[in-house]
Amino acid sequence: MNSAYLYVRVSTDEQKRKGYSLPEQEDRLMRYCEQNNIEVRGIYREDYSAKNFNRPEWTKLLNVVKGRKKKDQENILFIKWDRFSRNIEYAYQMIGILRGVNVQAMAIDQPIDFKIPESTVMLAVYLAVPESENTRRALNTLTGMRRARKAGRWMSTAPKGYQNLSHSDGRKFIAPKQPEAAAMQWVFTELSKGVYNAEQVRKQAFSKGLKCERNNFWKIIRNPVYCGTIVVPPYEGEEMYFVKGQHEPLVTESLFYEVQDVLNGNKRIPATKVTSNEMLPLRGFLECPLCSRMLTGSASKGRHSRYYYYHCSDNTCKSRFKAEEVNKYFEDDLINFQLHPGISNHFKAIVLDVFKSEHRDGLDERKVIADQMEEQEKMLSNARKRFMLEEIDAEDFKIIKSECNDALRMLEAKLTDLPNKADSLKTVENLLNLVVEKYSNIQLHYKGASVAEKRKLIGSIYPQNLCFDGKQHRTAYLSEPLSLIMLINKQLQGIKKGEKLSFDNLSPKVARRGIEPLFLE
């Protein structure tokens, strides 16, 4: 051996565990060359894993030995065979490539005399030991990661909106990272509305500090880690399942699964909201008295100002009313819905009685969800029986089981986020106080409200469109909470001074079906 190339390699984890270092290997190889009068043609230092030969420095060295003009005998020296490779298949393949260009790979601590046939047995041992170490290490790592996942810990790079941190004892965890965390919360909220598709939301989120490519965005909005759930993947016959994570969730489980319904096409997209000019708050609520079409609104430019009109959407129809007069008529008509301060407590008592009655009858959402969960469990039980009787094969049973478990998980999340009856009753009481406050002086509240609030108020009073003929309006249906108010006001008008208002003829059924429109803010 007259000359050789020196190859030293270390990976980061080896340096931590075994204390390997590039200078130490290089120093030993240089002393070996000096003692044996070997000329060093080059030193190649590598900080890379040996699981394959896709390594920058090794590629340079291979190109050098392949590009020699004279194919004289050449050598590549390293400390041990695990510096050369940790994969038997790739190692033998590379040894063959080197022999093809008359180059010999040699380990100074584990020398092999290739002239002796039995030496190949030792080579096999030297190459097998590093690979077995790698395989055992990988298995231990996988087992440890699964154990950590089962305990609810996230064991890889933090997803968008989180950052990797460590406890004082060295245990790693993820925590929200701003502003990405707030951007991810906004993303899930917007997706749950179903107004914009995922790509539109992604582009809008970019301005909020969320930088994410399209393919990765689809992955993260499907990842349950954001609702505090860790996925334990299947392994050796053990099925995939979900555990509660130790990290702080960014969104609730119900919101996360609501987004999944939108992405899967299981949630109906809401209709486009009608916007209106502040001078045309009734636009979209009025019908034409001549052709029953919808009245729209627009402005006409006058000599000194712009004048607004409600007119028929059919250009051939001549229905046309001054917006100022129609708006004033509607504002004056609101006095019919003003709630008398003296009977506000009676009104709240009636609505609360209806709410309690519906919950006693078992019509609350909790019972509905519980019934749905029972139905899914029955489906799963029936599929299990059919599988045992060999009426369905294993693949079909696996699909049914997965679908039922997904449905149960979503229903459990919705059930968890539902408030209990005491909280629901408190919420209704707070909403009723707000309603009483607004309807006790409905005209003043309407005049001071924004266009959006005015339109909400109009929609809560009149679920169906109004037909206005220029002097008065008529409607086929009035929301029943407002019918109750009008009935109370009508009784008040017929009561003489000093008499008490009787509620004997006011059944709770009057307001039973119209509670929700009354709660619009």
Coordinates of C-alpha atoms in Angstrom, one line a residue:
M1 CA 0.0 0.0 0.0
N2 CA 1.7 3.1 -1.2
S3 CA -1.0 5.8 -1.2
A4 CA -4.6 6.1 0.1
Y5 CA -7.5 8.5 0.5
L6 CA -8.7 9.0 4.1
Y7 CA -12.4 9.0 4.9
V8 CA -13.7 10.1 8.3
R9 CA -17.4 10.2 9.1
V10 CA -19.6 10.9 12.1
S11 CA -23.3 11.5 12.6
T12 CA -24.7 13.9 15.2
D13 CA -26.3 11.2 17.4
E14 CA -23.1 9.0 17.4
Q15 CA -21.1 12.0 18.5
K16 CA -23.4 12.5 21.4
R17 CA -23.6 8.8 22.4
K18 CA -20.1 7.5 21.8
G19 CA -17.9 10.6 21.7
Y20 CA -16.8 10.1 18.1
S21 CA -15.2 13.1 16.5
L22 CA -13.8 13.9 13.1
P23 CA -10.4 15.2 14.4
E24 CA -9.9 12.1 16.5
Q25 CA -10.5 9.7 13.5
E26 CA -8.3 11.9 11.2
D27 CA -5.5 11.9 13.8
R28 CA -5.5 8.1 14.1
L29 CA -5.6 7.6 10.3
M30 CA -2.7 10.1 9.8
R31 CA -0.5 8.3 12.4
Y32 CA -1.3 4.9 10.7
C33 CA -0.2 6.3 7.3
E34 CA 3.0 7.7 8.8
Q35 CA 3.9 4.4 10.5
N36 CA 3.3 2.5 7.2
N37 CA 4.8 5.1 4.8
I38 CA 1.5 5.6 3.0
E39 CA 1.0 8.8 1.0
V40 CA -2.2 10.6 1.8
R41 CA -3.9 11.8 -1.4
G42 CA -6.8 13.5 0.2
I43 CA -8.9 13.7 3.3
Y44 CA -12.7 13.7 3.1
R45 CA -14.7 14.6 6.3
E46 CA -18.4 13.7 6.5
D47 CA -21.1 14.6 9.0
Y48 CA -23.8 12.4 7.7
S49 CA -25.8 9.2 8.4
A50 CA -24.4 5.9 6.9
K51 CA -27.8 4.3 6.1
N52 CA -26.9 4.8 2.4
F53 CA -24.2 6.3 0.2
N54 CA -26.1 9.5 -0.7
R55 CA -23.5 11.6 1.2
P56 CA -21.9 14.8 -0.2
E57 CA -18.3 14.0 0.7
W58 CA -18.5 10.3 -0.3
T59 CA -19.9 11.4 -3.6
K60 CA -16.9 13.7 -4.2
L61 CA -14.5 10.9 -3.2
L62 CA -16.2 8.4 -5.5
N63 CA -16.0 10.9 -8.4
V64 CA -12.3 11.4 -7.8
V65 CA -11.4 7.7 -7.8
K66 CA -13.6 7.1 -10.9
G67 CA -12.0 10.0 -12.8
R68 CA -8.4 8.9 -12.4
K69 CA -6.6 8.5 -15.8
K70 CA -4.4 5.7 -14.6
K71 CA -6.4 2.9 -12.9
D72 CA -3.5 1.9 -10.6
Q73 CA -4.3 0.2 -7.3
E74 CA -5.7 2.7 -4.8
N75 CA -7.0 2.5 -1.3
I76 CA -9.6 4.2 0.9
L77 CA -8.9 4.1 4.6
F78 CA -11.3 4.6 7.5
I79 CA -11.3 3.6 11.2
K80 CA -14.0 0.9 11.3
W81 CA -16.5 -0.6 8.8
D82 CA -19.4 1.2 10.5
R83 CA -17.7 4.4 9.2
F84 CA -18.1 3.0 5.7
S85 CA -21.7 1.8 5.9
R86 CA -24.4 0.6 8.2
N87 CA -26.3 -1.3 5.5
I88 CA -25.0 -4.7 4.3
E89 CA -26.8 -4.5 0.9
Y90 CA -25.4 -1.0 0.0
A91 CA -22.0 -1.9 1.5
Y92 CA -21.5 -4.9 -0.8
Q93 CA -22.8 -3.0 -3.8
M94 CA -20.3 -0.1 -3.1
I95 CA -17.4 -2.6 -2.6
G96 CA -18.2 -4.0 -6.1
I97 CA -18.2 -0.5 -7.6
L98 CA -14.8 0.3 -6.0
R99 CA -13.3 -2.9 -7.3
G100 CA -14.5 -2.0 -10.7
V101 CA -12.1 1.0 -10.6
N102 CA -9.3 -0.9 -8.9
V103 CA -9.9 0.7 -5.4
Q104 CA -9.8 -1.2 -2.1
A105 CA -11.8 -0.1 1.0
M106 CA -10.0 -0.9 4.2
A107 CA -10.7 -0.4 8.0
I108 CA -7.5 0.0 10.0
D109 CA -9.1 -1.3 13.3
Q110 CA -10.9 -4.2 11.5
P111 CA -8.5 -5.3 8.8
I112 CA -9.6 -7.8 6.1
D113 CA -7.2 -9.7 3.8
F114 CA -9.3 -10.2 0.7
K115 CA -6.8 -12.7 -0.7
I116 CA -8.0 -15.2 1.9
P117 CA -11.5 -16.6 1.0
E118 CA -12.6 -17.1 4.6
S119 CA -12.0 -13.4 5.3
T120 CA -15.4 -12.6 3.6
V121 CA -17.0 -14.2 6.7
M122 CA -15.4 -11.6 8.9
L123 CA -16.4 -8.9 6.5
A124 CA -20.0 -10.0 6.7
V125 CA -19.8 -9.9 10.6
Y126 CA -18.2 -6.4 10.5
L127 CA -21.0 -5.1 8.2
A128 CA -23.9 -6.9 10.0
V129 CA -23.1 -5.6 13.5
P130 CA -23.6 -1.9 12.6
E131 CA -26.8 -2.7 10.7
S132 CA -28.2 -4.7 13.6
E133 CA -27.4 -1.8 15.9
N134 CA -29.2 0.6 13.7
T135 CA -32.2 -1.7 13.5
R136 CA -32.4 -2.1 17.2
R137 CA -32.0 1.6 17.8
A138 CA -34.7 2.3 15.3
L139 CA -37.0 -0.2 17.0
N140 CA -36.3 1.3 20.4
T141 CA -37.0 4.8 19.1
L142 CA -40.3 3.7 17.5
T143 CA -41.4 2.0 20.7
G144 CA -40.5 5.0 22.8
M145 CA -42.3 7.3 20.4
R146 CA -45.4 5.2 20.5
R147 CA -45.3 5.1 24.3
A148 CA -45.0 8.9 24.3
R149 CA -47.9 9.2 21.8
K150 CA -50.1 7.0 24.0
A151 CA -49.3 9.3 26.9
G152 CA -50.6 12.3 24.7
R153 CA -47.3 13.8 23.7
W154 CA -46.5 15.2 20.2
M155 CA -43.2 13.6 19.1
S156 CA -42.1 15.3 15.9
T157 CA -41.6 18.8 14.5
A158 CA -44.3 21.2 15.9
P159 CA -47.2 21.8 13.4
K160 CA -48.1 25.3 12.2
G161 CA -49.2 27.4 15.2
Y162 CA -47.0 25.5 17.7
Q163 CA -43.4 25.5 18.7
N164 CA -41.2 22.8 20.2
L165 CA -40.1 23.4 23.8
S166 CA -38.6 21.4 26.6
H167 CA -39.4 21.0 30.3
S168 CA -36.7 21.4 33.0
D169 CA -36.3 17.6 33.1
G170 CA -35.7 17.5 29.3
R171 CA -39.1 16.2 28.3
K172 CA -40.2 17.8 25.0
F173 CA -43.6 19.4 24.4
I174 CA -45.4 21.8 22.0
A175 CA -46.9 25.1 22.9
P176 CA -48.9 27.8 20.9
K177 CA -46.7 30.2 18.9
Q178 CA -48.0 33.6 18.0
P179 CA -49.1 35.0 15.5
E180 CA -49.4 31.6 13.8
A181 CA -51.6 30.2 16.6
A182 CA -54.1 33.0 16.2
A183 CA -54.0 32.6 12.4
M184 CA -54.8 28.9 12.7
Q185 CA -57.8 29.6 15.0
W186 CA -59.0 32.1 12.4
V187 CA -58.6 29.5 9.7
F188 CA -60.8 26.9 11.5
T189 CA -63.4 29.5 12.3
E190 CA -63.6 30.7 8.7
L191 CA -63.7 27.1 7.3
S192 CA -66.5 26.2 9.6
K193 CA -68.7 28.9 8.1
G194 CA -68.5 27.2 4.7
V195 CA -68.4 30.6 2.8
Y196 CA -64.9 30.3 1.4
N197 CA -63.1 27.2 0.2
A198 CA -59.8 26.0 1.7
E199 CA -57.6 27.7 -0.9
Q200 CA -59.3 31.1 -0.4
V201 CA -58.9 30.8 3.3
R202 CA -55.2 29.9 2.9
K203 CA -54.6 33.0 0.9
Q204 CA -56.4 35.2 3.4
A205 CA -54.5 33.6 6.2
F206 CA -51.2 34.5 4.6
S207 CA -51.8 38.2 5.5
K208 CA -52.3 37.1 9.1
G209 CA -48.8 35.6 9.4
L210 CA -49.6 32.0 8.3
K211 CA -47.1 31.0 5.6
C212 CA -48.1 27.5 4.3
E213 CA -48.0 25.8 0.9
R214 CA -51.2 24.4 -0.5
N215 CA -50.5 20.7 0.0
N216 CA -49.3 21.2 3.6
F217 CA -52.3 23.4 4.3
W218 CA -54.7 20.5 3.5
K219 CA -52.7 18.2 5.8
I220 CA -52.8 20.6 8.8
I221 CA -56.5 21.4 8.6
R222 CA -57.1 17.6 8.8
N223 CA -54.8 17.1 11.7
P224 CA -56.7 16.6 15.0
V225 CA -53.7 17.8 17.0
Y226 CA -55.3 21.3 16.8
C227 CA -58.3 20.2 19.0
G228 CA -56.0 18.5 21.5
T229 CA -56.0 15.0 20.1
I230 CA -53.0 12.8 19.4
V231 CA -53.2 10.0 16.8
V232 CA -51.5 6.7 17.6
P233 CA -50.9 5.0 14.3
P234 CA -51.5 1.2 13.7
Y235 CA -48.6 -1.1 14.5
E236 CA -48.2 -4.9 14.5
G237 CA -51.9 -5.7 14.6
E238 CA -52.8 -2.8 16.9
E239 CA -55.4 -0.5 15.3
M240 CA -55.1 3.2 15.1
Y241 CA -56.7 5.1 17.9
F242 CA -56.9 8.6 19.4
V243 CA -55.8 9.9 22.9
K244 CA -56.1 13.2 24.6
G245 CA -53.0 15.3 24.1
Q246 CA -51.0 17.0 26.9
H247 CA -50.6 20.2 24.8
E248 CA -53.0 23.2 24.7
P249 CA -55.6 22.9 21.9
L250 CA -56.1 25.8 19.6
V251 CA -59.8 25.0 18.7
T252 CA -62.5 22.9 20.3
E253 CA -63.3 19.4 19.1
S254 CA -66.7 20.4 17.9
L255 CA -65.3 23.2 15.8
F256 CA -62.6 20.9 14.4
Y257 CA -65.1 18.2 13.4
E258 CA -67.5 20.9 12.0
V259 CA -64.6 21.9 9.7
Q260 CA -64.2 18.3 8.7
D261 CA -67.9 18.2 7.7
V262 CA -67.4 21.2 5.6
L263 CA -64.3 19.8 3.9
N264 CA -66.2 16.5 3.3
G265 CA -69.2 18.2 1.8
N266 CA -71.5 17.2 4.7
K267 CA -72.4 20.7 5.7
R268 CA -74.8 23.0 3.8
I269 CA -73.3 26.2 2.6
P270 CA -75.2 29.2 3.9
A271 CA -76.9 31.5 1.5
T272 CA -75.2 34.7 0.5
K273 CA -76.2 37.6 2.8
V274 CA -78.0 40.6 1.3
T275 CA -76.3 43.8 2.0
S276 CA -78.0 47.2 1.8
N277 CA -77.4 50.9 1.8
E278 CA -78.2 52.7 5.1
M279 CA -81.0 54.5 3.4
L280 CA -82.5 51.2 2.2
P281 CA -82.7 48.9 5.3
L282 CA -85.9 47.2 4.1
R283 CA -84.4 46.1 0.8
G284 CA -85.0 42.4 0.4
F285 CA -88.0 42.4 2.9
L286 CA -90.7 44.1 0.8
E287 CA -92.9 42.5 -1.9
C288 CA -94.4 44.3 -4.8
P289 CA -98.2 44.9 -4.3
L290 CA -98.8 44.5 -8.1
C291 CA -96.8 41.4 -9.2
S292 CA -95.6 40.0 -5.8
R293 CA -91.9 40.2 -6.9
M294 CA -89.2 41.4 -4.5
L295 CA -88.8 45.2 -4.2
T296 CA -85.3 46.3 -4.6
G297 CA -83.9 49.8 -4.0
S298 CA -81.7 52.4 -5.7
A299 CA -80.9 56.1 -5.7
S300 CA -81.8 58.8 -8.3
K301 CA -79.6 61.7 -8.7
G302 CA -81.5 65.0 -8.3
R303 CA -80.5 68.6 -8.8
H304 CA -79.3 69.1 -5.2
S305 CA -79.1 65.6 -3.7
R306 CA -79.7 61.9 -4.3
Y307 CA -83.2 60.5 -3.6
Y308 CA -83.7 56.9 -2.7
Y309 CA -86.6 54.7 -3.8
Y310 CA -87.9 51.2 -3.3
H311 CA -89.1 49.8 -6.7
C312 CA -90.0 46.5 -8.2
S313 CA -87.2 44.3 -9.5
D314 CA -89.2 43.9 -12.7
N315 CA -88.4 46.9 -14.9
T316 CA -91.9 46.7 -16.6
C317 CA -93.7 47.0 -13.2
K318 CA -94.5 50.6 -12.1
S319 CA -94.4 50.0 -8.3
R320 CA -92.2 52.8 -6.8
F321 CA -92.1 54.3 -3.3
K322 CA -90.0 56.9 -1.7
A323 CA -87.6 55.2 0.7
E324 CA -87.8 58.0 3.3
E325 CA -91.6 57.6 3.6
V326 CA -91.5 53.8 3.8
N327 CA -88.7 53.9 6.4
K328 CA -90.6 56.4 8.5
Y329 CA -93.8 54.3 8.2
F330 CA -91.9 51.2 9.5
E331 CA -90.3 53.1 12.3
D332 CA -93.7 54.4 13.5
D333 CA -95.1 50.9 13.2
L334 CA -92.5 49.6 15.7
I335 CA -94.5 51.1 18.6
N336 CA -96.8 48.1 18.3
F337 CA -94.0 45.8 19.4
Q338 CA -92.8 47.9 22.3
L339 CA -92.8 45.9 25.5
H340 CA -94.5 47.5 28.4
P341 CA -92.1 47.7 31.4
G342 CA -94.8 46.5 33.8
I343 CA -95.3 43.1 32.1
S344 CA -91.6 42.4 31.1
N345 CA -91.3 39.9 34.0
H346 CA -94.4 38.1 32.8
F347 CA -93.1 37.9 29.3
K348 CA -89.8 36.4 30.5
A349 CA -91.7 33.9 32.7
I350 CA -93.7 32.6 29.7
V351 CA -90.6 32.1 27.5
L352 CA -88.7 30.4 30.4
D353 CA -91.6 28.2 31.0
V354 CA -91.6 27.1 27.4
F355 CA -87.8 26.5 27.5
K356 CA -88.1 24.3 30.7
S357 CA -91.1 22.4 29.2
E358 CA -89.2 21.5 26.1
H359 CA -86.2 20.2 28.1
R360 CA -88.6 18.2 30.3
D361 CA -90.1 16.6 27.2
G362 CA -86.6 15.4 26.1
L363 CA -86.3 17.7 23.1
D364 CA -82.9 19.1 24.0
E365 CA -79.9 18.6 21.8
R366 CA -78.2 16.3 24.3
K367 CA -80.8 13.7 23.9
V368 CA -80.6 13.9 20.1
I369 CA -76.9 13.4 20.2
A370 CA -77.2 10.6 22.7
D371 CA -79.7 8.9 20.4
Q372 CA -77.3 9.3 17.4
M373 CA -74.5 7.8 19.4
E374 CA -76.7 4.8 20.4
E375 CA -77.6 4.3 16.8
Q376 CA -73.9 4.2 15.8
E377 CA -73.1 1.7 18.5
K378 CA -76.0 -0.5 17.3
M379 CA -74.6 -0.4 13.8
L380 CA -71.1 -1.4 15.0
S381 CA -72.6 -4.2 17.2
N382 CA -74.6 -5.5 14.2
A383 CA -71.5 -5.4 11.9
R384 CA -69.5 -7.3 14.6
K385 CA -72.2 -10.1 14.7
R386 CA -72.3 -10.3 10.9
F387 CA -68.5 -10.6 10.8
M388 CA -68.5 -13.4 13.4
L389 CA -71.1 -15.2 11.3
E390 CA -68.9 -14.7 8.2
E391 CA -71.7 -12.7 6.4
I392 CA -69.2 -9.9 5.7
D393 CA -65.5 -10.1 5.2
A394 CA -62.7 -8.6 7.3
E395 CA -62.2 -5.6 5.0
D396 CA -65.8 -4.6 5.0
F397 CA -66.0 -4.9 8.8
K398 CA -62.8 -2.8 9.1
I399 CA -64.4 0.0 7.0
I400 CA -67.7 -0.1 9.0
K401 CA -65.8 0.0 12.3
S402 CA -63.7 2.9 11.2
E403 CA -66.7 4.9 10.0
C404 CA -68.7 4.2 13.2
N405 CA -65.8 5.1 15.4
D406 CA -65.2 8.4 13.5
A407 CA -68.9 9.3 13.8
L408 CA -68.9 8.4 17.6
R409 CA -65.8 10.5 18.1
M410 CA -67.4 13.5 16.4
L411 CA -70.7 13.1 18.4
E412 CA -68.7 12.8 21.7
A413 CA -66.9 16.0 20.9
K414 CA -70.2 17.8 20.2
L415 CA -71.7 16.4 23.4
T416 CA -68.7 17.6 25.4
D417 CA -69.0 21.1 24.2
L418 CA -72.7 21.4 24.8
P419 CA -73.5 23.4 28.0
N420 CA -75.4 21.7 30.8
K421 CA -79.0 22.6 31.5
A422 CA -78.2 25.0 34.3
D423 CA -75.8 26.9 31.9
S424 CA -78.4 26.8 29.1
L425 CA -81.0 28.3 31.5
K426 CA -78.7 31.0 32.5
T427 CA -77.9 31.8 28.9
V428 CA -81.6 32.0 28.0
E429 CA -82.2 34.3 31.0
N430 CA -79.3 36.6 29.8
L431 CA -80.7 36.7 26.3
L432 CA -84.2 37.5 27.6
N433 CA -82.8 40.4 29.6
L434 CA -81.2 41.7 26.4
V435 CA -84.5 41.3 24.5
V436 CA -86.5 43.0 27.2
E437 CA -84.0 45.9 27.2
K438 CA -84.2 46.3 23.4
Y439 CA -88.0 45.9 23.1
S440 CA -88.8 48.2 26.0
N441 CA -87.8 51.0 23.7
I442 CA -87.8 49.4 20.3
Q443 CA -88.1 52.6 18.3
L444 CA -85.1 54.3 19.9
H445 CA -83.0 51.2 19.6
Y446 CA -83.9 50.8 15.9
K447 CA -83.0 54.4 15.0
G448 CA -79.6 54.2 16.7
A449 CA -78.7 50.7 15.2
S450 CA -76.4 50.1 12.2
V451 CA -77.9 48.8 8.9
A452 CA -76.9 45.2 9.8
E453 CA -78.5 45.4 13.2
K454 CA -81.7 46.9 11.7
R455 CA -81.9 44.1 9.2
K456 CA -81.5 41.5 11.9
L457 CA -84.3 43.1 13.9
I458 CA -86.6 43.3 10.9
G459 CA -85.9 39.6 10.2
S460 CA -86.7 38.7 13.8
I461 CA -90.1 40.4 13.6
Y462 CA -91.1 39.4 10.1
P463 CA -90.0 35.9 9.1
Q464 CA -91.9 36.4 5.8
N465 CA -91.8 39.3 3.4
L466 CA -93.9 42.4 3.8
C467 CA -96.3 43.6 1.1
F468 CA -96.4 47.4 1.1
D469 CA -98.9 49.4 -1.1
G470 CA -97.7 52.8 -0.2
K471 CA -100.0 53.4 2.7
Q472 CA -100.0 50.2 4.8
H473 CA -98.4 46.8 4.8
R474 CA -99.6 43.3 5.3
T475 CA -97.9 40.1 6.1
A476 CA -99.0 36.4 6.2
Y477 CA -96.9 35.6 9.3
L478 CA -95.5 37.3 12.3
S479 CA -93.0 35.7 14.6
E480 CA -94.8 34.2 17.6
P481 CA -92.8 36.0 20.3
L482 CA -93.8 39.2 18.7
S483 CA -97.4 38.0 18.5
L484 CA -97.3 37.4 22.2
I485 CA -96.1 41.0 22.8
M486 CA -98.8 42.4 20.5
L487 CA -101.4 40.3 22.4
I488 CA -100.2 41.6 25.7
N489 CA -100.2 45.2 24.4
K490 CA -103.7 44.8 23.1
Q491 CA -105.0 43.6 26.5
L492 CA -103.2 46.5 28.1
Q493 CA -105.2 48.9 26.0
G494 CA -108.5 47.5 27.2
I495 CA -107.7 47.5 30.9
K496 CA -109.0 50.4 33.0
K497 CA -106.8 52.2 35.4
G498 CA -106.2 50.2 38.6
E499 CA -107.1 46.9 37.0
K500 CA -104.6 44.0 36.7
L501 CA -103.6 42.2 33.5
S502 CA -104.7 38.6 33.5
F503 CA -102.5 36.0 31.9
D504 CA -105.0 33.2 32.1
N505 CA -105.7 33.2 28.4
L506 CA -102.0 33.5 27.4
S507 CA -100.9 29.9 26.8
P508 CA -97.1 29.2 26.6
K509 CA -97.8 27.6 23.2
V510 CA -98.2 31.1 21.8
A511 CA -94.4 31.6 22.0
R512 CA -93.3 28.0 21.8
R513 CA -92.3 27.9 18.1
G514 CA -90.9 31.4 17.8
I515 CA -88.3 31.8 20.6
E516 CA -85.2 31.7 18.4
P517 CA -86.0 34.7 16.2
L518 CA -86.5 36.8 19.3
F519 CA -82.9 36.1 20.5
L520 CA -81.3 37.8 17.5
E521 CA -79.0 40.6 18.6

